[in-house]
Tab-separated table of C-alpha atoms in Angstrom:
chain	number	residue	atom	x	y	z
B	1	UNK	CA	-5.212	9.595	13.701
B	2	UNK	CA	-4.106	6.004	13.522
B	3	UNK	CA	-0.427	5.185	14.094
B	4	UNK	CA	1.022	1.825	13.088
B	5	UNK	CA	4.450	0.701	14.228
B	6	UNK	CA	6.201	-2.271	12.662
B	7	UNK	CA	9.216	-4.298	13.791
B	8	UNK	CA	11.769	-5.327	12.824
B	9	UNK	CA	12.751	-3.095	9.921
B	10	UNK	CA	14.988	-5.823	8.506
B	11	UNK	CA	14.963	-9.559	9.076
B	12	UNK	CA	17.286	-12.266	7.778
B	13	UNK	CA	16.437	-15.938	8.180
B	14	UNK	CA	17.799	-19.180	6.849
B	15	UNK	CA	15.691	-20.996	4.307
B	16	UNK	CA	13.273	-23.301	6.112
B	17	UNK	CA	13.196	-21.242	9.302
B	18	UNK	CA	10.227	-19.182	10.454
B	19	UNK	CA	9.882	-15.408	10.253
B	20	UNK	CA	7.750	-13.232	12.499
B	21	UNK	CA	6.874	-9.581	11.926
B	22	UNK	CA	5.052	-7.608	14.589
B	23	UNK	CA	2.886	-4.504	14.435
B	24	UNK	CA	1.063	-2.345	16.937
B	25	UNK	CA	-1.712	0.138	16.300
B	26	UNK	CA	-3.110	3.007	18.308
B	27	UNK	CA	-6.771	3.387	17.381
B	28	UNK	CA	-8.972	0.812	19.079
B	29	UNK	CA	-11.642	1.445	16.419
B	30	UNK	CA	-9.475	-0.179	13.735
B	31	UNK	CA	-11.226	-3.321	12.594
B	32	UNK	CA	-9.379	-4.665	9.567
B	33	UNK	CA	-5.704	-5.589	9.339
B	34	UNK	CA	-4.213	-6.488	5.953
B	35	UNK	CA	-0.654	-7.541	5.202
B	36	UNK	CA	1.084	-6.688	1.943
B	37	UNK	CA	4.143	-8.096	0.220
B	38	UNK	CA	6.114	-5.838	-2.089
B	39	UNK	CA	8.685	-7.325	-4.384
B	40	UNK	CA	11.325	-5.184	-6.026
B	41	UNK	CA	9.874	-3.005	-8.773
B	42	UNK	CA	6.297	-4.009	-8.056
B	43	UNK	CA	3.324	-2.640	-6.186
B	44	UNK	CA	2.261	-4.085	-2.824
B	45	UNK	CA	0.201	-7.260	-3.026
B	46	UNK	CA	-2.301	-8.334	-0.397
B	47	UNK	CA	-1.217	-11.694	1.039
B	48	UNK	CA	-3.482	-12.142	4.049
B	49	UNK	CA	-5.853	-10.129	6.173
B	50	UNK	CA	-7.730	-10.445	9.435
B	51	UNK	CA	-10.770	-8.769	10.878
B	52	UNK	CA	-11.182	-7.639	14.452
B	53	UNK	CA	-13.670	-10.374	15.308
B	54	UNK	CA	-11.089	-13.069	14.582
B	55	UNK	CA	-7.996	-13.906	16.621
B	56	UNK	CA	-6.056	-15.932	14.091
B	57	UNK	CA	-6.109	-16.778	10.410
B	58	UNK	CA	-3.941	-19.132	8.426
B	59	UNK	CA	-3.294	-19.629	4.737
B	60	UNK	CA	-0.790	-22.385	3.972
B	61	UNK	CA	2.594	-21.155	5.260
B	62	UNK	CA	1.305	-17.747	6.303
B	63	UNK	CA	-0.620	-16.936	9.470
B	64	UNK	CA	-1.702	-13.760	11.163
B	65	UNK	CA	-2.658	-13.282	14.798
B	66	UNK	CA	-4.501	-10.379	16.380
B	67	UNK	CA	-4.629	-9.293	20.008
B	68	UNK	CA	-7.259	-6.568	20.220
B	69	UNK	CA	-6.695	-5.921	23.903
B	70	UNK	CA	-3.021	-5.228	23.418
B	71	UNK	CA	-3.587	-3.683	19.986
B	72	UNK	CA	-0.981	-5.701	18.240
B	73	UNK	CA	-0.936	-8.168	15.372
B	74	UNK	CA	1.710	-10.364	13.839
B	75	UNK	CA	2.579	-12.113	10.597
B	76	UNK	CA	4.108	-15.581	10.788
B	77	UNK	CA	5.759	-17.234	7.807
B	78	UNK	CA	6.826	-20.841	8.275
B	79	UNK	CA	9.222	-22.915	6.165
B	80	UNK	CA	10.540	-19.791	4.496
B	81	UNK	CA	11.703	-19.953	0.896
B	82	UNK	CA	13.930	-17.584	-1.109
B	83	UNK	CA	10.875	-16.304	-2.966
B	84	UNK	CA	9.527	-15.004	0.338
B	85	UNK	CA	12.267	-12.354	0.227
B	86	UNK	CA	10.494	-9.000	-0.105
B	87	UNK	CA	9.321	-6.009	1.895
B	88	UNK	CA	6.263	-6.699	4.035
B	89	UNK	CA	3.869	-3.999	5.201
B	90	UNK	CA	1.249	-4.334	7.884
B	91	UNK	CA	-1.722	-2.003	7.945
B	92	UNK	CA	-4.588	-1.050	10.207
B	93	UNK	CA	-7.863	0.026	8.730
B	94	UNK	CA	-10.825	1.907	10.111
B	95	UNK	CA	-14.184	2.678	8.622
B	96	UNK	CA	-14.162	6.346	7.684
B	97	UNK	CA	-16.804	8.041	5.592
B	98	UNK	CA	-18.156	4.754	4.281
B	99	UNK	CA	-14.875	3.114	3.300
B	100	UNK	CA	-11.905	1.494	4.994
B	101	UNK	CA	-9.179	4.072	5.496
B	102	UNK	CA	-5.864	2.291	5.852
B	103	UNK	CA	-2.655	3.303	7.619
B	104	UNK	CA	0.500	1.409	6.721
B	105	UNK	CA	3.380	0.349	8.887
B	106	UNK	CA	6.942	1.271	8.012
B	107	UNK	CA	7.783	-2.049	6.376
B	108	UNK	CA	10.035	-5.036	7.069
B	109	UNK	CA	12.632	-6.132	4.562
B	110	UNK	CA	12.790	-9.916	4.781
B	111	UNK	CA	15.753	-11.754	3.351
B	112	UNK	CA	15.640	-15.531	3.155
B	113	UNK	CA	19.116	-16.959	2.815
B	114	UNK	CA	19.342	-20.165	0.737
Q	1	UNK	CA	-9.410	-9.075	-7.863
Q	2	UNK	CA	-9.129	-6.037	-10.084
Q	3	UNK	CA	-6.216	-5.673	-12.467
Q	4	UNK	CA	-4.603	-2.237	-12.596
Q	5	UNK	CA	-2.529	-0.917	-15.455
Q	6	UNK	CA	-0.402	2.047	-14.489
Q	7	UNK	CA	1.782	4.014	-16.826
Q	8	UNK	CA	4.378	5.107	-17.356
Q	9	UNK	CA	6.250	2.536	-15.301
Q	10	UNK	CA	9.167	4.911	-14.933
Q	11	UNK	CA	10.312	8.278	-16.153
Q	12	UNK	CA	13.154	10.735	-15.766
Q	13	UNK	CA	11.982	14.329	-15.881
Q	14	UNK	CA	13.517	17.763	-15.821
Q	15	UNK	CA	12.791	19.976	-12.842
Q	16	UNK	CA	10.036	22.482	-13.446
Q	17	UNK	CA	8.098	20.184	-15.773
Q	18	UNK	CA	4.985	18.142	-15.092
Q	19	UNK	CA	4.202	14.437	-15.468
Q	20	UNK	CA	0.799	12.825	-15.725
Q	21	UNK	CA	0.434	9.245	-14.495
Q	22	UNK	CA	-2.441	7.132	-15.732
Q	23	UNK	CA	-4.263	4.379	-13.882
Q	24	UNK	CA	-6.646	2.049	-15.736
Q	25	UNK	CA	-8.689	-0.614	-13.934
Q	26	UNK	CA	-10.307	-3.584	-15.642
Q	27	UNK	CA	-13.513	-3.251	-13.639
Q	28	UNK	CA	-15.619	-0.516	-12.107
Q	29	UNK	CA	-14.441	0.428	-8.665
Q	30	UNK	CA	-15.894	2.668	-6.009
Q	31	UNK	CA	-12.797	4.467	-4.919
Q	32	UNK	CA	-9.321	5.047	-6.243
Q	33	UNK	CA	-6.345	6.252	-4.280
Q	34	UNK	CA	-2.971	7.720	-5.080
Q	35	UNK	CA	0.023	6.949	-2.872
Q	36	UNK	CA	3.619	8.100	-2.765
Q	37	UNK	CA	6.395	5.796	-1.662
Q	38	UNK	CA	9.771	7.400	-1.197
Q	39	UNK	CA	12.822	5.129	-1.529
Q	40	UNK	CA	12.889	2.554	1.251
Q	41	UNK	CA	9.877	4.097	2.940
Q	42	UNK	CA	6.272	3.218	3.617
Q	43	UNK	CA	3.245	4.306	1.622
Q	44	UNK	CA	1.800	7.772	2.129
Q	45	UNK	CA	-1.682	8.567	0.889
Q	46	UNK	CA	-1.783	11.610	-1.384
Q	47	UNK	CA	-5.473	11.751	-2.153
Q	48	UNK	CA	-8.687	9.849	-2.657
Q	49	UNK	CA	-10.291	10.109	-6.079
Q	50	UNK	CA	-14.036	9.652	-6.381
Q	51	UNK	CA	-15.801	9.641	-9.714
Q	52	UNK	CA	-17.728	12.814	-10.355
Q	53	UNK	CA	-16.380	14.810	-7.439
Q	54	UNK	CA	-13.273	16.647	-6.355
Q	55	UNK	CA	-10.432	14.585	-4.997
Q	56	UNK	CA	-9.849	14.647	-1.261
Q	57	UNK	CA	-6.251	15.464	-0.348
Q	58	UNK	CA	-4.360	14.418	2.740
Q	59	UNK	CA	-2.451	16.817	4.921
Q	60	UNK	CA	0.668	18.027	3.182
Q	61	UNK	CA	-0.642	17.518	-0.341
Q	62	UNK	CA	-2.423	20.186	-2.387
Q	63	UNK	CA	-4.391	20.184	-5.596
Q	64	UNK	CA	-2.141	22.699	-7.336
Q	65	UNK	CA	0.826	20.369	-6.942
Q	66	UNK	CA	-0.987	17.056	-7.492
Q	67	UNK	CA	-4.091	17.609	-9.625
Q	68	UNK	CA	-6.187	14.466	-10.039
Q	69	UNK	CA	-8.849	13.506	-12.517
Q	70	UNK	CA	-11.421	10.723	-12.196
Q	71	UNK	CA	-13.629	10.883	-15.302
Q	72	UNK	CA	-15.209	7.443	-14.858
Q	73	UNK	CA	-15.252	4.356	-12.638
Q	74	UNK	CA	-12.273	2.709	-14.318
Q	75	UNK	CA	-9.753	5.487	-14.877
Q	76	UNK	CA	-7.826	8.170	-13.013
Q	77	UNK	CA	-4.796	10.371	-13.553
Q	78	UNK	CA	-2.368	12.025	-11.159
Q	79	UNK	CA	-0.233	14.930	-12.329
Q	80	UNK	CA	2.933	15.870	-10.506
Q	81	UNK	CA	3.355	19.564	-11.309
Q	82	UNK	CA	6.373	21.852	-11.350
Q	83	UNK	CA	8.590	18.988	-10.292
Q	84	UNK	CA	11.673	19.244	-8.119
Q	85	UNK	CA	14.174	16.531	-7.120
Q	86	UNK	CA	12.220	16.095	-3.866
Q	87	UNK	CA	9.354	14.681	-5.935
Q	88	UNK	CA	11.498	11.721	-6.952
Q	89	UNK	CA	9.533	8.780	-5.671
Q	90	UNK	CA	7.327	5.865	-6.603
Q	91	UNK	CA	3.715	6.831	-7.206
Q	92	UNK	CA	1.121	4.113	-6.799
Q	93	UNK	CA	-2.491	3.871	-7.822
Q	94	UNK	CA	-4.757	1.753	-5.633
Q	95	UNK	CA	-8.400	0.730	-5.769
Q	96	UNK	CA	-10.884	-0.413	-3.204
Q	97	UNK	CA	-13.116	-3.125	-4.581
Q	98	UNK	CA	-16.727	-3.125	-3.599
Q	99	UNK	CA	-16.814	-6.722	-2.503
Q	100	UNK	CA	-14.138	-6.510	0.105
Q	101	UNK	CA	-12.126	-4.181	2.220
Q	102	UNK	CA	-8.907	-5.153	0.473
Q	103	UNK	CA	-6.902	-2.731	-1.592
Q	104	UNK	CA	-5.298	-3.614	-4.891
Q	105	UNK	CA	-2.250	-1.705	-6.099
Q	106	UNK	CA	-0.841	-0.949	-9.482
Q	107	UNK	CA	2.802	-1.673	-10.195
Q	108	UNK	CA	3.774	1.938	-9.624
Q	109	UNK	CA	5.512	4.734	-11.498
Q	110	UNK	CA	9.129	5.311	-10.555
Q	111	UNK	CA	9.783	9.014	-11.042
Q	112	UNK	CA	13.226	10.592	-11.034
Q	113	UNK	CA	13.508	14.369	-11.259
Q	114	UNK	CA	16.846	15.777	-12.359
């Protein structure tokens, strides 16, 4: 089955700096890559996603890049703010039995220092 | 996106007892999923709940331990049976909306077994 690795497990940045989280996946058939943000005491929330036919996608301060050949994708957060502090999960998704079956990475705890 | 109400939000239970977690969605959804998230860990899929059919369990999870109901397109329950301290975890309900491949999560149930 699919295996998703995520690095780093923890990341501390100064407010205003950029943060980058990287993930690799194993199954070349994966075609959808969402990113989730989980704040303390809450469920994961989808913040951005990218499909396999796109190399990059941006939404304000958040961007995601995908390299299908190398099977890795990354989340970039620019101009970080304290409210960006949370745990971020990448995921790789594959069509299985008519729906997208998703495998999550191990998570990155991001701390933005004011 | 769909809004999910999950309850209880937290509970402390005695070992050997059972707890039923409810998940209510504000719209009809094709598929509902139950995840477990152990402290500081990633999300592990327990089972997929389809309306009108038996739930499909992932490796390592069995129906006797985690019975699931899905009586209609907006509601599901997960029961954690004969609990032990190892069942202490966050349990999350998730739905897959028809219009997209994105998953929406409930806020989770934080279970502590003593």
